[in-house]
mmCIF file of C-alpha atoms in Angstrom:
data_model
loop_
_atom_site.group_PDB
_atom_site.id
_atom_site.type_symbol
_atom_site.label_atom_id
_atom_site.label_comp_id
_atom_site.label_asym_id
_atom_site.label_seq_id
_atom_site.Cartn_x
_atom_site.Cartn_y
_atom_site.Cartn_z
ATOM 1 C CA MET A 28 76.870 221.603 148.400
ATOM 2 C CA LYS A 29 79.349 218.854 147.028
ATOM 3 C CA MET A 30 77.395 216.414 145.461
ATOM 4 C CA ASP A 31 78.132 212.703 144.026
ATOM 5 C CA PHE A 32 78.563 212.288 140.027
ATOM 6 C CA HIS A 33 78.931 209.072 138.451
ATOM 7 C CA VAL A 34 81.786 209.229 135.837
ATOM 8 C CA ARG A 35 81.780 207.123 132.776
ATOM 9 C CA ALA A 36 83.498 206.773 129.081
ATOM 10 C CA ILE A 37 80.717 208.318 126.752
ATOM 11 C CA SER A 38 80.593 208.237 123.220
ATOM 12 C CA ALA A 39 81.690 211.488 121.169
ATOM 13 C CA GLU A 40 78.169 212.517 120.606
ATOM 14 C CA GLU A 41 77.108 212.900 123.952
ATOM 15 C CA THR A 42 79.711 215.596 124.113
ATOM 16 C CA ARG A 43 77.923 217.510 122.339
ATOM 17 C CA SER A 44 75.708 219.689 123.612
ATOM 18 C CA ILE A 45 77.591 220.173 126.838
ATOM 19 C CA ARG A 46 80.154 221.340 124.261
ATOM 20 C CA HIS A 47 77.913 223.475 122.353
ATOM 21 C CA VAL A 48 76.130 224.914 125.650
ATOM 22 C CA VAL A 49 78.964 225.295 127.792
ATOM 23 C CA LEU A 50 82.355 225.907 125.446
ATOM 24 C CA TRP A 51 80.979 226.668 121.885
ATOM 25 C CA PRO A 52 78.066 229.216 122.316
ATOM 26 C CA HIS A 53 78.970 230.571 119.117
ATOM 27 C CA LYS A 54 78.852 227.766 116.298
ATOM 28 C CA PRO A 55 75.032 227.360 114.869
ATOM 29 C CA SER A 56 74.693 224.166 115.933
ATOM 30 C CA VAL A 57 75.249 221.191 118.436
ATOM 31 C CA GLU A 58 76.032 218.523 115.376
ATOM 32 C CA SER A 59 79.113 221.629 114.918
ATOM 33 C CA CYS A 60 80.455 220.745 118.008
ATOM 34 C CA VAL A 61 82.739 218.160 115.950
ATOM 35 C CA ILE A 62 86.614 218.076 116.659
ATOM 36 C CA ASP A 63 88.653 216.036 114.119
ATOM 37 C CA VAL A 64 89.776 213.256 116.035
ATOM 38 C CA ASP A 65 86.935 212.696 117.758
ATOM 39 C CA THR A 66 86.653 208.959 116.710
ATOM 40 C CA ASP A 67 90.504 208.440 115.711
ATOM 41 C CA ASP A 68 91.364 205.470 117.987
ATOM 42 C CA HIS A 69 93.361 207.156 120.418
ATOM 43 C CA THR A 70 90.434 209.204 121.913
ATOM 44 C CA HIS A 71 88.366 208.666 125.031
ATOM 45 C CA HIS A 72 85.295 210.549 125.723
ATOM 46 C CA VAL A 73 83.936 211.132 129.708
ATOM 47 C CA GLY A 74 80.900 211.965 130.762
ATOM 48 C CA ALA A 75 80.008 213.378 134.425
ATOM 49 C CA PHE A 76 76.145 211.830 135.244
ATOM 50 C CA ASP A 77 74.430 213.508 138.380
ATOM 51 C CA ASP A 78 71.822 211.103 140.868
ATOM 52 C CA GLN A 79 69.197 211.302 138.492
ATOM 53 C CA GLY A 80 71.350 210.179 135.832
ATOM 54 C CA LYS A 81 71.334 213.650 133.234
ATOM 55 C CA LEU A 82 74.519 214.302 131.589
ATOM 56 C CA VAL A 83 76.403 217.316 133.376
ATOM 57 C CA GLY A 84 79.582 217.426 132.201
ATOM 58 C CA VAL A 85 82.023 216.599 129.589
ATOM 59 C CA CYS A 86 85.814 215.952 128.604
ATOM 60 C CA SER A 87 87.431 214.532 126.170
ATOM 61 C CA LEU A 88 90.951 212.848 126.186
ATOM 62 C CA TYR A 89 93.642 212.396 123.124
ATOM 63 C CA ARG A 90 97.116 211.015 123.050
ATOM 64 C CA GLN A 91 98.599 214.528 121.511
ATOM 65 C CA LYS A 92 101.583 216.715 121.878
ATOM 66 C CA SER A 93 101.036 220.401 122.182
ATOM 67 C CA GLU A 94 101.925 221.629 118.857
ATOM 68 C CA ARG A 95 102.078 225.549 120.148
ATOM 69 C CA PHE A 96 104.425 224.442 122.733
ATOM 70 C CA PRO A 97 106.235 221.311 122.195
ATOM 71 C CA GLU A 98 109.108 222.108 124.282
ATOM 72 C CA ALA A 99 106.793 222.155 127.444
ATOM 73 C CA ILE A 100 106.041 218.483 127.025
ATOM 74 C CA PRO A 101 109.606 216.507 125.882
ATOM 75 C CA SER A 102 108.268 214.513 122.981
ATOM 76 C CA GLU A 103 109.696 211.489 124.821
ATOM 77 C CA ILE A 104 107.116 211.484 127.505
ATOM 78 C CA PRO A 105 104.219 210.172 126.859
ATOM 79 C CA ALA A 106 101.173 212.547 127.587
ATOM 80 C CA VAL A 107 97.621 212.950 126.653
ATOM 81 C CA ARG A 108 95.486 215.875 125.992
ATOM 82 C CA LEU A 109 92.273 217.231 128.501
ATOM 83 C CA ARG A 110 90.478 218.688 125.711
ATOM 84 C CA VAL A 111 86.696 220.698 125.785
ATOM 85 C CA MET A 112 86.095 220.281 129.268
ATOM 86 C CA GLY A 113 82.956 221.632 130.834
ATOM 87 C CA VAL A 114 79.935 221.095 133.009
ATOM 88 C CA LEU A 115 76.957 222.780 133.104
ATOM 89 C CA ASP A 116 76.443 225.906 135.373
ATOM 90 C CA GLU A 117 73.760 223.893 137.979
ATOM 91 C CA VAL A 118 76.598 222.275 138.798
ATOM 92 C CA ARG A 119 79.532 224.040 138.380
ATOM 93 C CA GLY A 120 81.504 224.938 141.983
ATOM 94 C CA LYS A 121 79.628 221.326 142.802
ATOM 95 C CA GLY A 122 82.270 218.231 142.062
ATOM 96 C CA ALA A 123 81.101 217.690 138.820
ATOM 97 C CA GLY A 124 84.441 219.220 136.976
ATOM 98 C CA ALA A 125 86.942 217.530 139.699
ATOM 99 C CA ALA A 126 85.384 214.033 139.491
ATOM 100 C CA ILE A 127 85.819 214.228 135.873
ATOM 101 C CA VAL A 128 89.310 215.283 136.088
ATOM 102 C CA ASP A 129 90.026 212.639 138.839
ATOM 103 C CA TYR A 130 88.877 210.134 136.175
ATOM 104 C CA ALA A 131 90.740 211.394 133.686
ATOM 105 C CA CYS A 132 94.288 211.407 135.639
ATOM 106 C CA ARG A 133 92.735 207.732 136.502
ATOM 107 C CA TRP A 134 92.385 206.878 132.976
ATOM 108 C CA VAL A 135 95.849 208.404 131.832
ATOM 109 C CA ALA A 136 97.923 206.743 134.101
ATOM 110 C CA THR A 137 96.480 203.139 132.841
ATOM 111 C CA GLN A 138 97.192 204.114 129.478
ATOM 112 C CA GLY A 139 101.038 204.495 130.271
ATOM 113 C CA ALA A 140 101.115 208.672 130.405
ATOM 114 C CA GLU A 141 102.844 210.522 132.465
ATOM 115 C CA VAL A 142 101.493 214.435 131.800
ATOM 116 C CA LEU A 143 97.394 215.400 131.540
ATOM 117 C CA TRP A 144 98.014 218.976 129.705
ATOM 118 C CA CYS A 145 95.336 220.912 128.409
ATOM 119 C CA ASP A 146 94.485 224.233 126.774
ATOM 120 C CA ALA A 147 92.950 226.351 129.984
ATOM 121 C CA ARG A 148 90.843 229.078 129.359
ATOM 122 C CA LYS A 149 91.640 232.048 131.431
ATOM 123 C CA VAL A 150 87.983 231.562 133.749
ATOM 124 C CA ALA A 151 89.525 227.918 134.870
ATOM 125 C CA PHE A 152 92.760 229.034 135.894
ATOM 126 C CA GLU A 153 91.654 228.340 139.666
ATOM 127 C CA PHE A 154 89.985 225.118 138.887
ATOM 128 C CA TYR A 155 92.744 223.259 136.787
ATOM 129 C CA GLN A 156 95.400 225.129 140.091
ATOM 130 C CA ARG A 157 93.313 223.015 142.556
ATOM 131 C CA MET A 158 93.609 220.047 140.786
ATOM 132 C CA GLY A 159 97.266 219.792 140.458
ATOM 133 C CA PHE A 160 97.494 221.657 137.356
ATOM 134 C CA GLU A 161 100.435 223.938 136.947
ATOM 135 C CA PHE A 162 100.912 226.692 134.033
ATOM 136 C CA VAL A 163 103.641 225.266 130.879
ATOM 137 C CA SER A 164 103.396 228.606 128.811
ATOM 138 C CA ASN A 165 102.117 232.481 129.104
ATOM 139 C CA PHE A 166 98.726 233.571 127.374
ATOM 140 C CA TYR A 167 98.126 232.678 123.687
ATOM 141 C CA GLU A 168 95.112 233.749 121.987
ATOM 142 C CA ILE A 169 92.766 230.870 120.511
ATOM 143 C CA GLU A 170 90.017 232.224 117.979
ATOM 144 C CA ASP A 171 86.761 232.828 118.721
ATOM 145 C CA ILE A 172 87.079 231.160 122.601
ATOM 146 C CA GLY A 173 90.140 234.446 124.013
ATOM 147 C CA PRO A 174 92.951 233.822 126.103
ATOM 148 C CA HIS A 175 94.958 230.353 127.399
ATOM 149 C CA ARG A 176 97.776 229.010 128.930
ATOM 150 C CA MET A 177 99.172 225.664 128.698
ATOM 151 C CA MET A 178 98.675 223.823 132.196
ATOM 152 C CA ALA A 179 99.840 220.104 133.126
ATOM 153 C CA ARG A 180 99.670 217.740 135.958
ATOM 154 C CA LYS A 181 101.812 214.722 136.344
ATOM 155 C CA VAL A 182 99.618 211.620 137.137
#
């Protein structure tokens, strides 16, 4: 059953609990779920809230090119990276992830970017494909996390 979610900008600190539970349970603590560019001026953090106001999903958006596959998105195309996206198990499949991606695409367009890209985990391939992303790389391994492929979507 689909639910309604309110999606808005949040702080880097607010993303960490869901990053830890959903994406990085192997890290020692919530406080260790920091990315070096979390507080940069170009960074935008996003949260999805259920109808009770509980934070149930997050992502972070960075103006960044792919270091692994710079040829996938030519340097003259403004691009934003969607990173550390996850939703709690209790709302998976109910629309929180889609609401986050929809918000992200609208925000990216307001920034003058043309492409939203991510390092997609194998378990999320179908979700990203449903959201209009396409594969732009073969498989690669991210240490401690597993197999990924780069995916991108025009906004």
